[in-house]
mmCIF file of C-alpha atoms and ligand atoms in Angstrom:
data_model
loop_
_atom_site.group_PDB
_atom_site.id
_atom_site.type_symbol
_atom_site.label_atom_id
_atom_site.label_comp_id
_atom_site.label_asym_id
_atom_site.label_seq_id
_atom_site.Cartn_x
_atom_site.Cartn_y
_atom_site.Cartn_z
ATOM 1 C CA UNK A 1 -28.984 51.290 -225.571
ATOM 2 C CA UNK A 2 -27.950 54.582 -224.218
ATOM 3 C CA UNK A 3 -25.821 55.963 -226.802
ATOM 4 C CA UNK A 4 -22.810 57.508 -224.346
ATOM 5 C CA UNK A 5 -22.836 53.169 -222.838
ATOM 6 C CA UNK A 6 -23.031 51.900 -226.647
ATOM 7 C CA UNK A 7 -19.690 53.895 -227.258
ATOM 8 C CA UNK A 8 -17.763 53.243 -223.788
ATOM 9 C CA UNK A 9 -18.770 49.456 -224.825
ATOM 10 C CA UNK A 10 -17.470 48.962 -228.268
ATOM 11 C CA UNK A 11 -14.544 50.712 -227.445
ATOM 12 C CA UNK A 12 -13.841 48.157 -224.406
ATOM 13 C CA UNK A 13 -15.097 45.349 -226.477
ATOM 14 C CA UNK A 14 -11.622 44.031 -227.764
ATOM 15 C CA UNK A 15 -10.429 43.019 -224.608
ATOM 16 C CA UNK A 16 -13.983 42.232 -222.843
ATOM 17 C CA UNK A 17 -16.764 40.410 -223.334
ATOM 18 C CA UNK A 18 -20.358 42.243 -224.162
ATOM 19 C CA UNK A 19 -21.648 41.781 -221.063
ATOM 20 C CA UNK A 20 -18.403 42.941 -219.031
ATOM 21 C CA UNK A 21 -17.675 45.574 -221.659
ATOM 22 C CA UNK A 22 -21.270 46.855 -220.926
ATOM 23 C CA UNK A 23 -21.061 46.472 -216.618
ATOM 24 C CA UNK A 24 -17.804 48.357 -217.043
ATOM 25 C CA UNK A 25 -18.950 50.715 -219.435
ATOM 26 C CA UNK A 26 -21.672 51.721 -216.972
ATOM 27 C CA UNK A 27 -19.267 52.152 -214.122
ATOM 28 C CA UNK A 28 -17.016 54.346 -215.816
ATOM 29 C CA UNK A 29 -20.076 56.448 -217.214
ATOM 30 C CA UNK A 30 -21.630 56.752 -213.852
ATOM 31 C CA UNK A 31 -17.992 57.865 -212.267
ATOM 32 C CA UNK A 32 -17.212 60.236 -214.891
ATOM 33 C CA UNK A 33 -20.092 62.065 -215.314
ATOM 34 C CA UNK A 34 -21.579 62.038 -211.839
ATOM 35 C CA UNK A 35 -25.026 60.772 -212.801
ATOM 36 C CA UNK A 36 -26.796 57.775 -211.468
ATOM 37 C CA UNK A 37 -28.025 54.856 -213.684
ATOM 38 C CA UNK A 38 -32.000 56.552 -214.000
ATOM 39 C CA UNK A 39 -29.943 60.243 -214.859
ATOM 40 C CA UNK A 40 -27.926 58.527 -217.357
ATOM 41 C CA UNK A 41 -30.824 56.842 -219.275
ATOM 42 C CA UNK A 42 -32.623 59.777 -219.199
ATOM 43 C CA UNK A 43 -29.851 62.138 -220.632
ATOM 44 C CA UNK A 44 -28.684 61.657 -224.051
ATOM 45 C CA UNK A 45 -24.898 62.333 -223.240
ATOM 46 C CA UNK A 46 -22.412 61.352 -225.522
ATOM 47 C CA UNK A 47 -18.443 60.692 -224.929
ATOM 48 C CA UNK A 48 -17.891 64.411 -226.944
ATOM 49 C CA UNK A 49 -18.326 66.008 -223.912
ATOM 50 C CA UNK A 50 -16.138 63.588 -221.534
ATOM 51 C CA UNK A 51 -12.793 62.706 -221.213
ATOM 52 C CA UNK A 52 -13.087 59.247 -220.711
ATOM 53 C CA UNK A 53 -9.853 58.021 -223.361
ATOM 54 C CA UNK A 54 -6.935 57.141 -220.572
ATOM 55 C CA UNK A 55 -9.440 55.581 -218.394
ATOM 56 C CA UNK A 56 -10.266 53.301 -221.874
ATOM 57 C CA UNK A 57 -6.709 52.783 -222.098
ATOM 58 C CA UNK A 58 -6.167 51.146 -218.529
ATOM 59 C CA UNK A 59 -9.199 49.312 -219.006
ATOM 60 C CA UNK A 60 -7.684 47.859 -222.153
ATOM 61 C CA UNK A 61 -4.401 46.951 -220.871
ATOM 62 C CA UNK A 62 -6.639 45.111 -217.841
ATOM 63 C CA UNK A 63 -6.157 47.207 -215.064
ATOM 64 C CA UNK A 64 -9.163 45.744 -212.776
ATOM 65 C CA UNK A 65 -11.321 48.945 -212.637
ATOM 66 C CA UNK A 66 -11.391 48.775 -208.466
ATOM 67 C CA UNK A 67 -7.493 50.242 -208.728
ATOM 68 C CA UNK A 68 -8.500 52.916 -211.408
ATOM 69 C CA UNK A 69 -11.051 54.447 -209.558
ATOM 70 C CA UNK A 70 -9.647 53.248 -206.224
ATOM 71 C CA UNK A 71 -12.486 51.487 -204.648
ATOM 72 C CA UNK A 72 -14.744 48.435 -205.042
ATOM 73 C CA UNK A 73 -18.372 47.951 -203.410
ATOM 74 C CA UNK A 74 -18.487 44.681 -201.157
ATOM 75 C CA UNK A 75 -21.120 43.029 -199.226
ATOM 76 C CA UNK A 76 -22.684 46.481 -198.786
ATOM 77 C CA UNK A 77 -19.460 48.372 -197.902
ATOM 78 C CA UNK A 78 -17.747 50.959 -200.102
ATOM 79 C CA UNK A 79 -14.008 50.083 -199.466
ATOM 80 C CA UNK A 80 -11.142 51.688 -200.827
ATOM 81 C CA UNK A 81 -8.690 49.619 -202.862
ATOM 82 C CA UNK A 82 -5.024 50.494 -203.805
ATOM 83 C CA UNK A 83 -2.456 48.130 -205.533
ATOM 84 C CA UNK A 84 -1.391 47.124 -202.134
ATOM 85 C CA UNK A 85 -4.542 45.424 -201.331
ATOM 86 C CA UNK A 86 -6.334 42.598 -202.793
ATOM 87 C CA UNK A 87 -9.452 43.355 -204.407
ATOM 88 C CA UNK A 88 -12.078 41.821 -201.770
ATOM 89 C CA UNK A 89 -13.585 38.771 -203.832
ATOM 90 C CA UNK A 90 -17.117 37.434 -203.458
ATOM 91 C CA UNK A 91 -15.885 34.148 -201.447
ATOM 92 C CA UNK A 92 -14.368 36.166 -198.683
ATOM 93 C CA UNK A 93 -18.361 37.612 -198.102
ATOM 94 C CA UNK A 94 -19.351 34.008 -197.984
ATOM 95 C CA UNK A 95 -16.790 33.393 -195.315
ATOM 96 C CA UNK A 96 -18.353 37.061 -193.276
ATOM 97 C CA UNK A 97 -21.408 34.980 -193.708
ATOM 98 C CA UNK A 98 -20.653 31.717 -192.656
ATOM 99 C CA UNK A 99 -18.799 32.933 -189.790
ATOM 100 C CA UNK A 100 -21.835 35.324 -188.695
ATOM 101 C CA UNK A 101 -24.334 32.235 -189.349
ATOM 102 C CA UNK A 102 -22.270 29.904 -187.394
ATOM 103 C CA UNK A 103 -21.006 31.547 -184.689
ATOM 104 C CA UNK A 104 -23.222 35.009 -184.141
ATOM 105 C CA UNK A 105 -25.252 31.901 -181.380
ATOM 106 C CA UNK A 106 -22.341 31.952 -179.400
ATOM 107 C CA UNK A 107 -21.331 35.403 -179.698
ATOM 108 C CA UNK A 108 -20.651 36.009 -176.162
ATOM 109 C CA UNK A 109 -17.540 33.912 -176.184
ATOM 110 C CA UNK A 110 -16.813 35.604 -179.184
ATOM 111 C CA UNK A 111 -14.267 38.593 -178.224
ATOM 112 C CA UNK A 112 -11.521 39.393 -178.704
ATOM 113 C CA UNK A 113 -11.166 38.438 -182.708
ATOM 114 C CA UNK A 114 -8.264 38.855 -185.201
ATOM 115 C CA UNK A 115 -9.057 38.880 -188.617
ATOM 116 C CA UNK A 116 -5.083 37.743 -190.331
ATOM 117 C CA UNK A 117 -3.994 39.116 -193.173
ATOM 118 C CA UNK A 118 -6.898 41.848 -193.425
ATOM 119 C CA UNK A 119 -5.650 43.543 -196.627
ATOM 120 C CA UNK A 120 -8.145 46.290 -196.835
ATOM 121 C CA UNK A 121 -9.716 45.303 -194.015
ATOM 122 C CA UNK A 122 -13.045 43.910 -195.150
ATOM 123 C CA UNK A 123 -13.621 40.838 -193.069
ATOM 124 C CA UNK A 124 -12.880 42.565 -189.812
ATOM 125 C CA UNK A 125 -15.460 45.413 -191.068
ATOM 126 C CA UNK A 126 -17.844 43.472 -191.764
ATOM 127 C CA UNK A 127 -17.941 41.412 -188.914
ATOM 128 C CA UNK A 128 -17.848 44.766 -186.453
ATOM 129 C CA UNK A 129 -20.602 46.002 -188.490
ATOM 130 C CA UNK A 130 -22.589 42.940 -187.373
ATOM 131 C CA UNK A 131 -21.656 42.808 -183.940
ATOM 132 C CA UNK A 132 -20.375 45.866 -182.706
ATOM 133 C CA UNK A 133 -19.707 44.355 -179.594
ATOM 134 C CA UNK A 134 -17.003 42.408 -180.764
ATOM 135 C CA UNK A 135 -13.685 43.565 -180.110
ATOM 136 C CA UNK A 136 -11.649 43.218 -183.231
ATOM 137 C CA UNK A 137 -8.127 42.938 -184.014
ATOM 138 C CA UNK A 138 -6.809 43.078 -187.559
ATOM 139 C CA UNK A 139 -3.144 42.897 -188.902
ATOM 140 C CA UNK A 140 -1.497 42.631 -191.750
ATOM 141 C CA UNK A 141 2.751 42.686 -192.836
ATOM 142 C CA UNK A 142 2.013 45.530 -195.169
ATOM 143 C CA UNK A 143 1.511 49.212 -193.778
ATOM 144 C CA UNK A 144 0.782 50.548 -196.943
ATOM 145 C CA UNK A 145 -2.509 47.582 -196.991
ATOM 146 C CA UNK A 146 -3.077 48.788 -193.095
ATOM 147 C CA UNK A 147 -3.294 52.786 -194.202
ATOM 148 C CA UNK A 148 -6.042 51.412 -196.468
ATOM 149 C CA UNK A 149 -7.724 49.535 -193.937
ATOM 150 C CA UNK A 150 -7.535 52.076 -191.029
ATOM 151 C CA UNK A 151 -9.144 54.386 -193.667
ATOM 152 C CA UNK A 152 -11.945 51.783 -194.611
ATOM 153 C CA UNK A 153 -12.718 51.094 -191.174
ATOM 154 C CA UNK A 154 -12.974 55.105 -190.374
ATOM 155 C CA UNK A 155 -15.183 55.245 -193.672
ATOM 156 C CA UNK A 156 -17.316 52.598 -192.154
ATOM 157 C CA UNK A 157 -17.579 53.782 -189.123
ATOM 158 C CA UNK A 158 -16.324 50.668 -187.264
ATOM 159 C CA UNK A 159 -13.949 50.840 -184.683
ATOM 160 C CA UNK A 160 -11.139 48.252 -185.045
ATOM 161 C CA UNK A 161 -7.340 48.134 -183.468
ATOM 162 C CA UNK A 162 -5.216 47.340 -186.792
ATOM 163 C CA UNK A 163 -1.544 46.758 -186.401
ATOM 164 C CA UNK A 164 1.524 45.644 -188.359
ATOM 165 C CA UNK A 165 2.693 41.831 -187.859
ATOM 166 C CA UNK A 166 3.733 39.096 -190.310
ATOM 167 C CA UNK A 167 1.410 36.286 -189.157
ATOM 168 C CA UNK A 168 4.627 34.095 -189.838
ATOM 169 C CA UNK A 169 6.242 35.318 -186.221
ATOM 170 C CA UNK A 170 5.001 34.692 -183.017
ATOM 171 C CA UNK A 171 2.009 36.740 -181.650
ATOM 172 C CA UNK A 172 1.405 37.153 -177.863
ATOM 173 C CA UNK A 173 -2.263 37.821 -177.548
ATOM 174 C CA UNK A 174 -4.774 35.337 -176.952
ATOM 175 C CA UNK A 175 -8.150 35.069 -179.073
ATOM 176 C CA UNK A 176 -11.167 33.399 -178.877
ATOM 177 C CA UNK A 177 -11.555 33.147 -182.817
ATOM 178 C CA UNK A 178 -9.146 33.924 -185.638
ATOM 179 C CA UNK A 179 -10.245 34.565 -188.871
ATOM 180 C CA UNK A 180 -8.351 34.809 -191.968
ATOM 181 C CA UNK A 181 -8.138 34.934 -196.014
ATOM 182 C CA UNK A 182 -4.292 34.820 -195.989
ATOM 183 C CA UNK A 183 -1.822 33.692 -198.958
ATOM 184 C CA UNK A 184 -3.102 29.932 -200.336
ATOM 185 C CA UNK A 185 -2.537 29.999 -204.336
ATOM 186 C CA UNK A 186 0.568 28.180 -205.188
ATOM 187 C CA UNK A 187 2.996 29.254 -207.476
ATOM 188 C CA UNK A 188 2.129 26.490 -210.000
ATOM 189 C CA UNK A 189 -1.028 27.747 -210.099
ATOM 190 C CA UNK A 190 -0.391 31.134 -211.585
ATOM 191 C CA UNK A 191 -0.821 29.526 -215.126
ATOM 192 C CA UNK A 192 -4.683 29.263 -214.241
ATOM 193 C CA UNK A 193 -4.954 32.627 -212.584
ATOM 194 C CA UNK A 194 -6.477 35.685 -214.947
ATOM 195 C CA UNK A 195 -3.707 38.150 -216.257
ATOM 196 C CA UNK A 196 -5.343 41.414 -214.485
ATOM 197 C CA UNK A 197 -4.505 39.306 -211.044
ATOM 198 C CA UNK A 198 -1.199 38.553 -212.244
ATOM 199 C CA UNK A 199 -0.072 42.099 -213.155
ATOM 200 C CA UNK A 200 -2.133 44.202 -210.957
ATOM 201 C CA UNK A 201 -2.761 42.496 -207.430
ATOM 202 C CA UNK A 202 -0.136 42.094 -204.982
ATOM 203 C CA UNK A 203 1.901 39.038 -205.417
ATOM 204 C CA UNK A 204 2.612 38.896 -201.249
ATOM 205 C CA UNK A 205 -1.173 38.837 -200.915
ATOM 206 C CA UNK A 206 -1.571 35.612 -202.959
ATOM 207 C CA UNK A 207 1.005 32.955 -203.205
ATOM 208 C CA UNK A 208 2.483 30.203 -201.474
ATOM 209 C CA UNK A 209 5.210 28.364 -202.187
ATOM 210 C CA UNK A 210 4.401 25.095 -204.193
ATOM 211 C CA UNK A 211 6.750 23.051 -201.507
ATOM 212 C CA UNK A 212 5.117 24.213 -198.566
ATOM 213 C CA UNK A 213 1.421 26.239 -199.441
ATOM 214 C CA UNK A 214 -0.397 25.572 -195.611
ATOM 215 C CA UNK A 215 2.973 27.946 -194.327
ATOM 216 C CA UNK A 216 0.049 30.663 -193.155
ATOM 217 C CA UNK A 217 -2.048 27.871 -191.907
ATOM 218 C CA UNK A 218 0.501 26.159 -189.506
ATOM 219 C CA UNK A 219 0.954 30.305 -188.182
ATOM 220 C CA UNK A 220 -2.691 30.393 -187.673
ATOM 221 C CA UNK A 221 -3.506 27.217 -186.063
ATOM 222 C CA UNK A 222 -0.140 27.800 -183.667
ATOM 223 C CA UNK A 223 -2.649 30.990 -182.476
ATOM 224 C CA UNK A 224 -4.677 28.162 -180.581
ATOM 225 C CA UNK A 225 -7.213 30.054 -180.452
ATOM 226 C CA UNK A 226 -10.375 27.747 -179.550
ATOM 227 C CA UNK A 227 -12.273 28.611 -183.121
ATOM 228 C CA UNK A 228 -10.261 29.417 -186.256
ATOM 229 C CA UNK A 229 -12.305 30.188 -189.309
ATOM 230 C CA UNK A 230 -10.590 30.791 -192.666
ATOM 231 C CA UNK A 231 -10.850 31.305 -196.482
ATOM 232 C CA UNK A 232 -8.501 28.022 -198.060
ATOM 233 C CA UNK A 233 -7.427 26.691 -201.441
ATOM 234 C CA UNK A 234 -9.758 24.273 -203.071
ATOM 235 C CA UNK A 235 -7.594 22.213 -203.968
ATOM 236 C CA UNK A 236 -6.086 21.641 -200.617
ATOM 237 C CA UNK A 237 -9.174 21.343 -198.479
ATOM 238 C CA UNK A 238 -8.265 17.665 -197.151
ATOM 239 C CA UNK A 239 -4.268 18.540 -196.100
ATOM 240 C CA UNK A 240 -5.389 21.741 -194.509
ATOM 241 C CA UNK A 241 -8.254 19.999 -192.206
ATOM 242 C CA UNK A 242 -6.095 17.631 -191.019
ATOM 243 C CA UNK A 243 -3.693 20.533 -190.684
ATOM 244 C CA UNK A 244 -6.149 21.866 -188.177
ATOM 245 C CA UNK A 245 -7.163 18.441 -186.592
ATOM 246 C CA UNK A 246 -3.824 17.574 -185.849
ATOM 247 C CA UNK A 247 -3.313 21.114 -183.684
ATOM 248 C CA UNK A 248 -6.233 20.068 -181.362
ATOM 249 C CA UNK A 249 -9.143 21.188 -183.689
ATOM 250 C CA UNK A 250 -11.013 18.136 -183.357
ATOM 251 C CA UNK A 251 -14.355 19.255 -184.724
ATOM 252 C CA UNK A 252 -13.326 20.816 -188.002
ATOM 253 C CA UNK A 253 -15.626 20.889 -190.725
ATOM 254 C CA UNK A 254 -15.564 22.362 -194.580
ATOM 255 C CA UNK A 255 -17.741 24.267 -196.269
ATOM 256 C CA UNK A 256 -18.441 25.105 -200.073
ATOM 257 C CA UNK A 257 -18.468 28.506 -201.706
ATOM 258 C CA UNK A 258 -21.161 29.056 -203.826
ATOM 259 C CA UNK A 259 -19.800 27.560 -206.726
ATOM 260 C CA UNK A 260 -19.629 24.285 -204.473
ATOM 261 C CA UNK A 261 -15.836 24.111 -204.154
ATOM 262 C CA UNK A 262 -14.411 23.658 -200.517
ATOM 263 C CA UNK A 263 -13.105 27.220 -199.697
ATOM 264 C CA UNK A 264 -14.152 27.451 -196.132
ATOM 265 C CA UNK A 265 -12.812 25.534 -192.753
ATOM 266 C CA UNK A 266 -13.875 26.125 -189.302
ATOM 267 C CA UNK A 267 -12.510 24.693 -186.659
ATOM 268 C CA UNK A 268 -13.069 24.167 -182.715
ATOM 269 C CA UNK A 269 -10.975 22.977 -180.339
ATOM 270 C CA UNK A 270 -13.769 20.572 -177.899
HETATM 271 N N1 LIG B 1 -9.316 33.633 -204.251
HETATM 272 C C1 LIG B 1 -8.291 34.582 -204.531
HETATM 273 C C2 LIG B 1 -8.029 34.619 -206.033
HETATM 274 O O1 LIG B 1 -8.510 33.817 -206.759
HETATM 275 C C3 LIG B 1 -7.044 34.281 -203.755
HETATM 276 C C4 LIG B 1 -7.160 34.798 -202.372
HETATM 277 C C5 LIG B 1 -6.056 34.347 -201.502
HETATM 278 O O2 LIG B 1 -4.969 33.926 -201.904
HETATM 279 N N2 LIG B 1 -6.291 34.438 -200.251
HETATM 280 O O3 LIG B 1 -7.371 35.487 -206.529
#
């Protein structure tokens, strides 16, 4: 192994496993120096001539290395990440895709969209990158997340119309298909969550309350808009379809994430 990647890696090894230790140890060697994976292996660099101890140091404590460097690479997008923003996770580009496989057919009904809750604005990025006919709307209750997303969106050269707006109050425009990842881990769940989520991403972002976790779910469906397509807890798949059957969205289905847990609903009003 490359000796400057051997030396990143045993020094992350206490908290990480090998094969994290070594993925990380190959971002932070790529940042720092500059170089590109091929550069690296061919230069026989060693940590004596980089600086690379604090960033060691937050990667030890768990900072997720997204916040450190301040941006993560998703479904082919670069997209800046602050604490105020979730981390975009791999399920949320299953739901891009799901949406994009099962409704690009009808995609001339498709406009105007809101993607709720858009953190750092990925899903409503994406899905402008794919159709850049769409007209997209994107909102979110925290204008520190929306200065992020603005920014991603200009970065990515898509076009959307962000603004501030707790999905919890009324909203006054009408859409022909709301998508959303909002809030859906419950409180009682925290005690399976990893620690780096815990102390790192933002708490408003993730949790419900354990009395009442479809709260974002009854503000979404209340949208009526004739297809709603969201990101949901596993382990409330059944509650939240009838949630959406019993507001008029009589063919809702669920779908599996690849790990073949329900995590996505969509559903149409006939
Ligand atoms: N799936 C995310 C996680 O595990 C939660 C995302 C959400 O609450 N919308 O951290």
């Amino acid at each position: 192994m490359n000796p400057l990647i051997r030396e990143i890696k045993d020094q992350l090894l206490p908290a990480y496993s090998p094969d994290e230790a070594e993925a990380l140890a190959w971002w932070v060697a790529e940042e720092c120096t500059g170089l590109t994976r091929t550069q690296l292996l061919l230069n026989n660099l060693s940590t004596f001539n980089f600086q690379f101890s604090t960033i060691i140091d937050r990667l030890l404590r768990h900072e997720p290395i997204q916040y450190i460097f301040g941006y993560t690479l998703w479904r082919g997008l670069r997209l800046s990440v602050t604490p105020a923003t979730l981390i975009p996770r791999p399920e949320t580009a299953e739901l891009v895709d799901l949406v994009l496989e099962k409704l690009s057919p009808i995609t001339n009904h498709l406009s105007p969209i809101i993607d709720a809750c858009t953190g750092s604005g990925c899903i409503a990025i994406a899905l402008k990158q794919a159709h850049p006919e769409w007209q997209i709307d994107a909102c979110d209750l925290s204008e520190e997340a929306l200065q992020i997303a603005r920014q991603n969106a200009l970065d990515n050269d898509t076009d959307i119309r962000f603004f501030c707006h707790d999905i919890l109050s009324p909203l006054s425009p009408k859409y022909s298909l709301v998508v959303s990842n909002p809030p859906y881990v419950k409180q009682s769940e925290r005690r399976d969550m990893e620690q780096r989520v815990l102390d790192y991403e933002p708490a408003s972002a993730l949790f419900v309350p354990d009395d009442d976790p479809l709260i974002f779910y009854r503000a979404l469906v209340a949208l009526q808009a004739p297809i709603l397509a969201v990101e949901i807890n596993e382990a409330l798949s059944l509650e939240t379809a009838q949630l959406f059957r019993d507001n008029r969205y009589t063919d809702t289905q669920i779908f599996p994430d690849s790990y073949g847990k329900p995590r996505f609903i969509i559903g149409r009003m006939a």
